[in-house]
CSV table of C-alpha atoms and ligand atoms in Angstrom, one decimal:
chain,number,residue,atom,x,y,z
A,1,UNK,CA,111.5,175.1,33.6
A,2,UNK,CA,110.6,174.4,30.0
A,3,UNK,CA,107.4,172.3,30.4
A,4,UNK,CA,107.2,169.2,28.2
A,5,UNK,CA,103.6,168.5,29.0
A,6,UNK,CA,102.5,172.1,28.3
A,7,UNK,CA,104.4,172.1,24.9
A,8,UNK,CA,102.7,168.8,24.0
A,9,UNK,CA,99.2,169.8,25.0
A,10,UNK,CA,99.5,173.1,23.1
A,11,UNK,CA,100.8,171.4,19.9
A,12,UNK,CA,97.9,168.9,20.1
A,13,UNK,CA,95.3,171.7,20.9
A,14,UNK,CA,96.4,173.9,18.0
A,15,UNK,CA,96.4,170.9,15.6
A,16,UNK,CA,92.7,170.4,16.2
A,17,UNK,CA,91.9,173.7,14.5
A,18,UNK,CA,91.8,172.7,10.9
A,19,UNK,CA,89.6,173.2,7.8
A,20,UNK,CA,87.1,170.6,7.2
A,21,UNK,CA,87.3,168.0,4.3
A,22,UNK,CA,91.1,167.9,4.4
A,23,UNK,CA,93.5,165.5,6.1
A,24,UNK,CA,96.0,166.3,8.8
A,25,UNK,CA,96.3,170.0,9.6
A,26,UNK,CA,94.9,172.3,7.0
A,27,UNK,CA,94.9,175.9,8.2
A,28,UNK,CA,95.4,178.5,5.5
A,29,UNK,CA,96.2,182.0,6.4
A,30,UNK,CA,93.4,184.6,7.2
A,31,UNK,CA,90.6,182.0,7.2
A,32,UNK,CA,88.0,181.4,10.0
A,33,UNK,CA,90.2,178.6,11.3
A,34,UNK,CA,93.3,180.8,11.3
A,35,UNK,CA,91.3,183.4,13.3
A,36,UNK,CA,90.4,180.8,15.9
A,37,UNK,CA,94.1,179.7,16.0
A,38,UNK,CA,95.1,183.4,16.5
A,39,UNK,CA,92.6,183.6,19.5
A,40,UNK,CA,94.1,180.5,21.1
A,41,UNK,CA,97.8,181.6,20.5
A,42,UNK,CA,96.9,185.1,21.8
A,43,UNK,CA,95.5,183.7,25.0
A,44,UNK,CA,98.8,181.8,25.5
A,45,UNK,CA,100.8,184.9,24.9
A,46,UNK,CA,98.7,186.8,27.4
A,47,UNK,CA,99.2,184.0,30.0
A,48,UNK,CA,102.9,184.6,29.5
A,49,UNK,CA,102.4,188.3,30.4
A,50,UNK,CA,102.6,189.7,26.9
A,51,UNK,CA,100.6,192.4,25.2
A,52,UNK,CA,99.3,191.1,21.9
A,53,UNK,CA,98.5,192.9,18.7
A,54,UNK,CA,98.2,192.2,15.0
A,55,UNK,CA,100.4,194.3,12.6
A,56,UNK,CA,98.8,195.5,9.3
A,57,UNK,CA,100.1,192.4,7.4
A,58,UNK,CA,98.3,190.0,9.8
A,59,UNK,CA,101.4,189.1,11.9
A,60,UNK,CA,100.4,188.2,15.4
A,61,UNK,CA,102.8,189.8,17.8
A,62,UNK,CA,103.2,189.3,21.6
A,63,UNK,CA,105.5,191.6,23.4
A,64,UNK,CA,106.8,192.0,27.0
A,65,UNK,CA,108.9,195.0,27.9
A,66,UNK,CA,112.3,194.7,29.6
A,67,UNK,CA,113.8,196.9,32.3
A,68,UNK,CA,115.9,199.1,30.0
A,69,UNK,CA,113.9,201.8,28.2
A,70,UNK,CA,114.1,201.9,24.4
A,71,UNK,CA,116.1,198.6,24.2
A,72,UNK,CA,115.6,196.7,21.0
A,73,UNK,CA,113.7,193.3,21.4
A,74,UNK,CA,114.9,189.8,21.1
A,75,UNK,CA,112.3,188.4,18.7
A,76,UNK,CA,111.3,184.7,18.4
A,77,UNK,CA,109.1,183.8,15.4
A,78,UNK,CA,107.7,181.2,13.1
A,79,UNK,CA,104.2,180.6,11.6
A,80,UNK,CA,100.9,178.8,12.4
A,81,UNK,CA,99.4,178.6,8.9
A,82,UNK,CA,99.8,175.3,7.1
A,83,UNK,CA,99.7,173.8,3.7
A,84,UNK,CA,96.6,171.7,2.8
A,85,UNK,CA,96.9,168.2,4.3
A,86,UNK,CA,99.9,169.4,6.3
A,87,UNK,CA,101.3,168.3,9.6
A,88,UNK,CA,101.0,169.6,13.2
A,89,UNK,CA,104.7,170.6,13.8
A,90,UNK,CA,105.7,172.7,10.8
A,91,UNK,CA,105.9,176.3,12.1
A,92,UNK,CA,103.7,175.8,15.2
A,93,UNK,CA,106.6,174.5,17.4
A,94,UNK,CA,108.5,177.7,16.8
A,95,UNK,CA,105.6,179.8,17.9
A,96,UNK,CA,104.6,177.5,20.8
A,97,UNK,CA,108.2,177.1,21.8
A,98,UNK,CA,108.7,180.9,21.8
A,99,UNK,CA,105.7,181.4,24.0
A,100,UNK,CA,107.1,178.7,26.3
A,101,UNK,CA,110.3,180.8,26.7
A,102,UNK,CA,108.3,183.8,27.6
A,103,UNK,CA,106.2,181.8,30.1
A,104,UNK,CA,109.4,180.4,31.6
A,105,UNK,CA,110.8,183.9,32.1
A,106,UNK,CA,107.5,185.0,33.7
A,107,UNK,CA,107.2,181.9,36.0
A,108,UNK,CA,110.8,182.1,37.2
A,109,UNK,CA,110.7,185.9,37.5
A,110,UNK,CA,113.9,186.1,35.3
A,111,UNK,CA,114.9,189.8,34.8
A,112,UNK,CA,115.2,190.8,31.2
A,113,UNK,CA,116.6,194.1,30.0
A,114,UNK,CA,115.4,193.9,26.4
A,115,UNK,CA,111.8,193.3,25.4
A,116,UNK,CA,110.9,189.8,24.3
A,117,UNK,CA,108.7,189.5,21.2
A,118,UNK,CA,107.0,186.4,19.8
A,119,UNK,CA,105.7,186.6,16.2
A,120,UNK,CA,103.4,184.2,14.4
A,121,UNK,CA,104.0,185.4,10.8
A,122,UNK,CA,101.1,185.6,8.3
A,123,UNK,CA,101.0,183.1,5.4
A,124,UNK,CA,104.5,181.7,5.5
A,125,UNK,CA,103.3,178.7,3.5
A,126,UNK,CA,101.7,180.6,0.6
A,127,UNK,CA,98.9,178.0,0.6
A,128,UNK,CA,96.0,180.4,0.2
A,129,UNK,CA,97.1,183.2,-2.2
A,130,UNK,CA,99.8,181.2,-3.9
A,131,UNK,CA,102.3,184.0,-4.5
A,132,UNK,CA,105.4,182.7,-3.0
A,133,UNK,CA,104.6,182.5,0.7
A,134,UNK,CA,106.5,184.2,3.6
A,135,UNK,CA,104.0,187.0,3.2
A,136,UNK,CA,104.3,188.4,6.7
A,137,UNK,CA,108.1,188.6,6.9
A,138,UNK,CA,108.3,189.9,3.3
A,139,UNK,CA,105.7,192.6,4.3
A,140,UNK,CA,107.7,193.6,7.3
A,141,UNK,CA,110.8,194.1,5.2
A,142,UNK,CA,109.2,196.1,2.5
A,143,UNK,CA,108.9,193.4,-0.2
A,144,UNK,CA,105.2,193.5,-0.7
A,145,UNK,CA,103.5,195.7,-3.4
A,146,UNK,CA,99.9,196.8,-3.9
A,147,UNK,CA,99.7,193.9,-6.4
A,148,UNK,CA,100.1,191.3,-3.7
A,149,UNK,CA,97.0,192.7,-2.0
A,150,UNK,CA,95.0,191.9,-5.2
A,151,UNK,CA,96.0,188.2,-5.2
A,152,UNK,CA,93.0,186.0,-5.0
A,153,UNK,CA,92.3,182.6,-3.4
A,154,UNK,CA,90.3,179.8,-5.0
A,155,UNK,CA,87.0,181.5,-4.1
A,156,UNK,CA,88.1,184.8,-5.6
A,157,UNK,CA,88.6,186.6,-2.3
A,158,UNK,CA,91.4,189.0,-2.5
A,159,UNK,CA,94.2,189.2,0.2
A,160,UNK,CA,93.1,192.8,0.8
A,161,UNK,CA,89.6,191.5,1.7
A,162,UNK,CA,91.0,188.7,3.9
A,163,UNK,CA,93.2,191.1,5.8
A,164,UNK,CA,90.2,193.5,6.2
A,165,UNK,CA,88.1,190.6,7.6
A,166,UNK,CA,90.8,190.4,10.4
A,167,UNK,CA,90.0,194.1,11.2
A,168,UNK,CA,93.2,195.3,9.5
A,169,UNK,CA,93.9,198.2,7.2
A,170,UNK,CA,96.2,196.7,4.5
A,171,UNK,CA,97.4,200.1,3.2
A,172,UNK,CA,99.3,200.4,6.5
A,173,UNK,CA,101.5,197.6,5.4
A,174,UNK,CA,103.5,200.2,3.5
A,175,UNK,CA,103.8,202.6,6.4
A,176,UNK,CA,103.2,201.3,10.0
A,177,UNK,CA,103.9,197.7,9.2
A,178,UNK,CA,107.5,198.2,8.0
A,179,UNK,CA,110.5,197.5,10.2
A,180,UNK,CA,114.0,198.8,9.5
A,181,UNK,CA,117.5,197.6,10.2
A,182,UNK,CA,118.2,197.8,13.9
A,183,UNK,CA,114.5,197.7,15.1
A,184,UNK,CA,115.3,194.3,16.6
A,185,UNK,CA,118.5,193.2,18.4
A,186,UNK,CA,118.2,189.5,17.4
A,187,UNK,CA,115.8,187.1,15.7
A,188,UNK,CA,115.6,183.4,16.7
A,189,UNK,CA,113.5,180.7,15.0
A,190,UNK,CA,113.0,177.0,16.0
A,191,UNK,CA,111.6,174.7,13.3
A,192,UNK,CA,111.4,171.0,12.5
A,193,UNK,CA,114.1,170.0,10.0
A,194,UNK,CA,111.7,168.7,7.4
A,195,UNK,CA,114.5,166.5,6.0
A,196,UNK,CA,116.2,163.3,7.0
A,197,UNK,CA,119.7,164.5,8.1
A,198,UNK,CA,119.2,164.7,11.9
A,199,UNK,CA,117.2,161.5,12.1
A,200,UNK,CA,119.7,159.5,10.0
A,201,UNK,CA,122.6,160.7,12.2
A,202,UNK,CA,120.7,160.1,15.5
A,203,UNK,CA,121.0,163.8,16.6
A,204,UNK,CA,118.0,165.6,18.2
A,205,UNK,CA,118.8,169.2,17.3
A,206,UNK,CA,120.5,171.2,14.5
A,207,UNK,CA,122.2,174.5,15.0
A,208,UNK,CA,121.7,176.3,11.7
A,209,UNK,CA,124.7,178.0,10.0
A,210,UNK,CA,122.5,179.7,7.4
A,211,UNK,CA,119.6,179.3,5.0
A,212,UNK,CA,120.4,178.4,1.5
A,213,UNK,CA,120.1,180.9,-1.3
A,214,UNK,CA,117.8,179.9,-4.1
A,215,UNK,CA,117.9,180.2,-7.9
A,216,UNK,CA,114.8,179.6,-9.9
A,217,UNK,CA,114.9,179.4,-13.7
A,218,UNK,CA,113.7,177.8,-16.9
A,219,UNK,CA,115.5,176.2,-19.8
A,220,UNK,CA,113.6,175.7,-23.0
A,221,UNK,CA,115.0,173.0,-25.4
A,222,UNK,CA,113.9,173.1,-29.0
A,223,UNK,CA,114.3,170.4,-31.6
A,224,UNK,CA,112.2,169.2,-34.5
A,225,UNK,CA,108.9,167.3,-34.5
A,226,UNK,CA,108.9,164.3,-36.7
A,227,UNK,CA,107.4,160.9,-37.2
A,228,UNK,CA,108.5,158.4,-34.6
A,229,UNK,CA,108.3,155.5,-37.0
A,230,UNK,CA,109.8,157.0,-40.1
A,231,UNK,CA,112.7,159.0,-38.7
A,232,UNK,CA,115.9,157.0,-38.3
A,233,UNK,CA,117.7,157.3,-34.9
A,234,UNK,CA,120.6,159.2,-36.4
A,235,UNK,CA,118.4,161.9,-38.0
A,236,UNK,CA,116.5,163.1,-35.0
A,237,UNK,CA,116.4,166.4,-33.1
A,238,UNK,CA,114.6,165.1,-30.1
A,239,UNK,CA,114.2,167.9,-27.5
A,240,UNK,CA,113.2,165.5,-24.7
A,241,UNK,CA,116.4,163.4,-25.0
A,242,UNK,CA,118.4,166.7,-24.9
A,243,UNK,CA,116.4,167.9,-21.8
A,244,UNK,CA,117.0,164.5,-20.1
A,245,UNK,CA,120.7,164.9,-20.5
A,246,UNK,CA,120.4,168.3,-18.9
A,247,UNK,CA,118.5,166.8,-15.9
A,248,UNK,CA,121.2,164.2,-15.4
A,249,UNK,CA,123.9,166.9,-15.7
A,250,UNK,CA,122.3,169.0,-12.9
A,251,UNK,CA,122.2,165.9,-10.6
A,252,UNK,CA,125.9,165.3,-11.3
A,253,UNK,CA,127.0,169.0,-10.9
A,254,UNK,CA,125.1,169.5,-7.6
A,255,UNK,CA,126.3,166.1,-6.2
A,256,UNK,CA,129.9,166.9,-7.1
A,257,UNK,CA,129.7,170.2,-5.2
A,258,UNK,CA,128.1,168.3,-2.2
A,259,UNK,CA,125.9,169.4,0.7
A,260,UNK,CA,124.3,171.8,1.3
A,261,UNK,CA,124.1,172.4,-2.5
A,262,UNK,CA,121.1,170.8,-4.2
A,263,UNK,CA,119.7,171.0,-7.7
A,264,UNK,CA,116.4,169.9,-9.0
A,265,UNK,CA,114.4,170.0,-12.2
A,266,UNK,CA,110.9,170.0,-10.7
A,267,UNK,CA,108.7,170.5,-13.7
A,268,UNK,CA,108.9,169.7,-17.5
A,269,UNK,CA,106.4,170.1,-20.2
A,270,UNK,CA,106.9,168.0,-23.3
A,271,UNK,CA,105.4,169.3,-26.5
A,272,UNK,CA,103.6,168.6,-28.7
A,273,UNK,CA,103.0,165.7,-26.4
A,274,UNK,CA,101.5,163.4,-29.0
A,275,UNK,CA,102.2,159.7,-29.0
A,276,UNK,CA,103.3,159.5,-32.6
A,277,UNK,CA,105.5,162.6,-32.7
A,278,UNK,CA,109.1,163.2,-31.6
A,279,UNK,CA,109.1,166.0,-29.1
A,280,UNK,CA,110.2,169.3,-30.6
A,281,UNK,CA,110.0,171.5,-27.4
A,282,UNK,CA,110.6,170.9,-23.7
A,283,UNK,CA,109.9,173.6,-21.2
A,284,UNK,CA,112.0,172.8,-18.1
A,285,UNK,CA,110.3,175.4,-15.9
A,286,UNK,CA,111.1,174.3,-12.4
A,287,UNK,CA,114.9,174.5,-12.3
A,288,UNK,CA,115.7,175.0,-8.6
A,289,UNK,CA,119.3,175.3,-7.4
A,290,UNK,CA,120.2,176.1,-3.7
A,291,UNK,CA,123.4,176.6,-1.8
A,292,UNK,CA,124.6,178.5,1.3
A,293,UNK,CA,127.4,180.1,-0.8
A,294,UNK,CA,125.8,182.5,-3.3
A,295,UNK,CA,128.8,182.5,-5.5
A,296,UNK,CA,129.1,178.7,-5.6
A,297,UNK,CA,125.3,178.5,-6.3
A,298,UNK,CA,125.8,180.9,-9.3
A,299,UNK,CA,128.7,178.7,-10.5
A,300,UNK,CA,126.4,175.7,-10.5
A,301,UNK,CA,123.9,177.6,-12.6
A,302,UNK,CA,126.7,178.7,-15.0
A,303,UNK,CA,128.0,175.1,-15.3
A,304,UNK,CA,124.5,173.8,-16.0
A,305,UNK,CA,123.9,176.4,-18.7
A,306,UNK,CA,127.2,175.7,-20.3
A,307,UNK,CA,126.5,172.0,-20.3
A,308,UNK,CA,123.1,172.6,-21.8
A,309,UNK,CA,124.8,174.6,-24.6
A,310,UNK,CA,127.1,171.7,-25.3
A,311,UNK,CA,124.2,169.2,-25.3
A,312,UNK,CA,122.4,171.4,-27.8
A,313,UNK,CA,125.4,171.7,-30.0
A,314,UNK,CA,126.0,167.9,-30.0
A,315,UNK,CA,122.4,167.2,-30.8
A,316,UNK,CA,121.5,170.0,-33.2
A,317,UNK,CA,119.1,171.5,-30.7
A,318,UNK,CA,118.5,175.0,-29.5
A,319,UNK,CA,118.4,176.0,-25.8
A,320,UNK,CA,117.4,179.3,-24.2
A,321,UNK,CA,117.6,180.3,-20.5
A,322,UNK,CA,115.3,182.3,-18.4
A,323,UNK,CA,116.5,183.4,-15.0
A,324,UNK,CA,113.5,184.0,-12.7
A,325,UNK,CA,114.8,184.5,-9.2
A,326,UNK,CA,118.2,184.7,-7.4
A,327,UNK,CA,117.6,185.0,-3.7
A,328,UNK,CA,120.6,185.4,-1.5
A,329,UNK,CA,121.3,183.0,1.3
A,330,UNK,CA,121.1,184.3,4.9
A,331,UNK,CA,123.9,183.4,7.3
A,332,UNK,CA,123.3,183.0,11.0
A,333,UNK,CA,125.4,185.3,13.3
A,334,UNK,CA,128.6,183.5,14.2
A,335,UNK,CA,128.3,184.9,17.7
A,336,UNK,CA,124.8,183.4,18.1
A,337,UNK,CA,126.0,180.0,16.7
A,338,UNK,CA,128.9,180.0,19.2
A,339,UNK,CA,126.5,180.8,22.0
A,340,UNK,CA,124.1,178.0,21.0
A,341,UNK,CA,127.0,175.5,20.8
A,342,UNK,CA,128.2,176.6,24.3
A,343,UNK,CA,124.7,176.2,25.8
A,344,UNK,CA,124.2,172.9,24.0
A,345,UNK,CA,127.5,171.6,25.5
A,346,UNK,CA,126.5,172.7,29.0
A,347,UNK,CA,123.2,170.8,28.5
A,348,UNK,CA,125.1,167.7,27.3
A,349,UNK,CA,123.0,168.0,24.2
A,350,UNK,CA,124.2,166.4,21.0
A,351,UNK,CA,123.8,168.8,18.0
A,352,UNK,CA,124.8,169.1,14.4
A,353,UNK,CA,125.8,172.3,12.7
A,354,UNK,CA,123.9,172.4,9.4
A,355,UNK,CA,122.4,174.6,6.7
A,356,UNK,CA,118.7,175.0,6.1
A,357,UNK,CA,117.6,173.9,2.6
A,358,UNK,CA,114.1,175.2,3.1
A,359,UNK,CA,113.2,178.9,3.2
A,360,UNK,CA,112.0,180.4,6.5
A,361,UNK,CA,110.8,183.8,7.8
A,362,UNK,CA,114.3,184.1,9.3
A,363,UNK,CA,115.7,184.6,5.8
A,364,UNK,CA,114.0,188.0,5.7
A,365,UNK,CA,114.5,188.9,9.3
A,366,UNK,CA,118.3,188.6,8.5
A,367,UNK,CA,118.0,191.9,6.7
A,368,UNK,CA,116.9,193.6,9.9
A,369,UNK,CA,119.2,192.0,12.6
A,370,UNK,CA,121.4,189.1,13.5
A,371,UNK,CA,119.6,185.7,13.3
A,372,UNK,CA,119.9,182.2,14.8
A,373,UNK,CA,118.0,179.1,14.0
A,374,UNK,CA,117.5,175.7,15.7
A,375,UNK,CA,116.2,172.6,13.9
A,376,UNK,CA,114.4,169.8,15.6
A,377,UNK,CA,114.8,166.2,14.3
A,378,UNK,CA,111.7,165.2,12.4
A,379,UNK,CA,110.4,162.2,10.6
A,380,UNK,CA,107.8,161.3,8.0
A,381,UNK,CA,108.9,164.2,5.7
A,382,UNK,CA,106.9,167.4,5.9
A,383,UNK,CA,103.9,169.1,4.3
A,384,UNK,CA,102.0,165.9,4.9
A,385,UNK,CA,100.0,164.5,7.8
A,386,UNK,CA,102.7,161.9,8.6
A,387,UNK,CA,105.2,164.7,9.6
A,388,UNK,CA,106.3,164.0,13.1
A,389,UNK,CA,108.7,165.1,15.9
A,390,UNK,CA,109.4,163.7,19.4
A,391,UNK,CA,108.2,165.9,22.2
A,392,UNK,CA,111.4,165.2,24.1
A,393,UNK,CA,113.4,166.6,21.1
A,394,UNK,CA,111.1,169.7,20.9
A,395,UNK,CA,111.6,170.2,24.7
A,396,UNK,CA,115.4,170.0,24.4
A,397,UNK,CA,115.4,172.4,21.5
A,398,UNK,CA,113.1,174.8,23.4
A,399,UNK,CA,115.5,174.7,26.3
A,400,UNK,CA,118.3,175.6,24.0
A,401,UNK,CA,116.2,178.4,22.5
A,402,UNK,CA,115.4,179.7,26.0
A,403,UNK,CA,119.0,179.7,27.2
A,404,UNK,CA,120.1,181.5,24.0
A,405,UNK,CA,117.2,184.1,24.1
A,406,UNK,CA,117.7,184.8,27.8
A,407,UNK,CA,121.4,185.4,27.3
A,408,UNK,CA,120.7,188.2,24.8
A,409,UNK,CA,117.6,189.5,26.7
A,410,UNK,CA,119.9,190.2,29.6
A,411,UNK,CA,122.2,192.3,27.6
A,412,UNK,CA,121.9,196.1,27.1
B,1,LIG,ZN1,107.4,176.1,8.3
């Protein structure tokens, strides 16, 4: 049986390990608090009969062998680091839920052919070294360079030093720490939704069709600075008015495409930023466009840039574009989606098939093996202390995770 009380107690117990002087749960990667959290999670993994080790990138891994020699594992993962002033469910329910699956298998003496692995990935949130997050899963898939080891936190401690304080040799990230395609048979992740869709539809769990691909870029709009009092309205080259039209255009384009496509301008700098001067330069540096369909996502980017060119022409402005990142979406395995739906129907569990707008470690694991993800209905937003999820929903989602994992663990 998946044990509701045990899940609840463990979520509460882990949430108490938090850095002082912050609200909610604040547990940045590779800190003293993170080390204590590792010790606690390790003890739970051991209770579930797993051997536990840290890989060179600081990923905490519990593993229990199956009956078939050299079979590739079914891996369940998420993270236990948090943002500052975060909540107690983000990441942690995936790790605690995974351990619950292993505990259930041990308690019921369920025979498994493949090994089961539970991973708490290192620095998913990127809240300590601030270089994009998903460090552990990026390291495992060969996306980390020596430069990432020299990233520093607010106290000037390098990531290399932080990893060494956990007894690790960071240079082994580039050798022993790497996994290749086929090293795992399946990767599963359970996570809170962090958005309002499940709550608004009254559905406890989501079965994830894939994780949105992301585009990050910048548009710079240039006009002419001039006196705000002396320049008539028809003789202005106001960069901010042009930029504003571009912001509205992105909202219209993404809305027209519809869910799961989203588009946001998250940051703008208005220059020179003086009260008496018409802005001559706007740096729109946080242009973020996401969709499950990479081609359609790129079409949104193209349409936005074409619109920006038109706006510039109409207003006598200049625009330039800087593409910074195009990250492909990761699709869940259709076979795994079908299996999850079948198990959910057997459980009489109401579910919604949906895409994930947020990035997760699963996005990188998709390069190594088939993936599947389950969302749990959550409220209060996320990355804040008000983030919440019902323990009944977490338990149902863990049951679905368990049934799916066991199905694949019992295959050759
Ligand atoms: Zn998370």
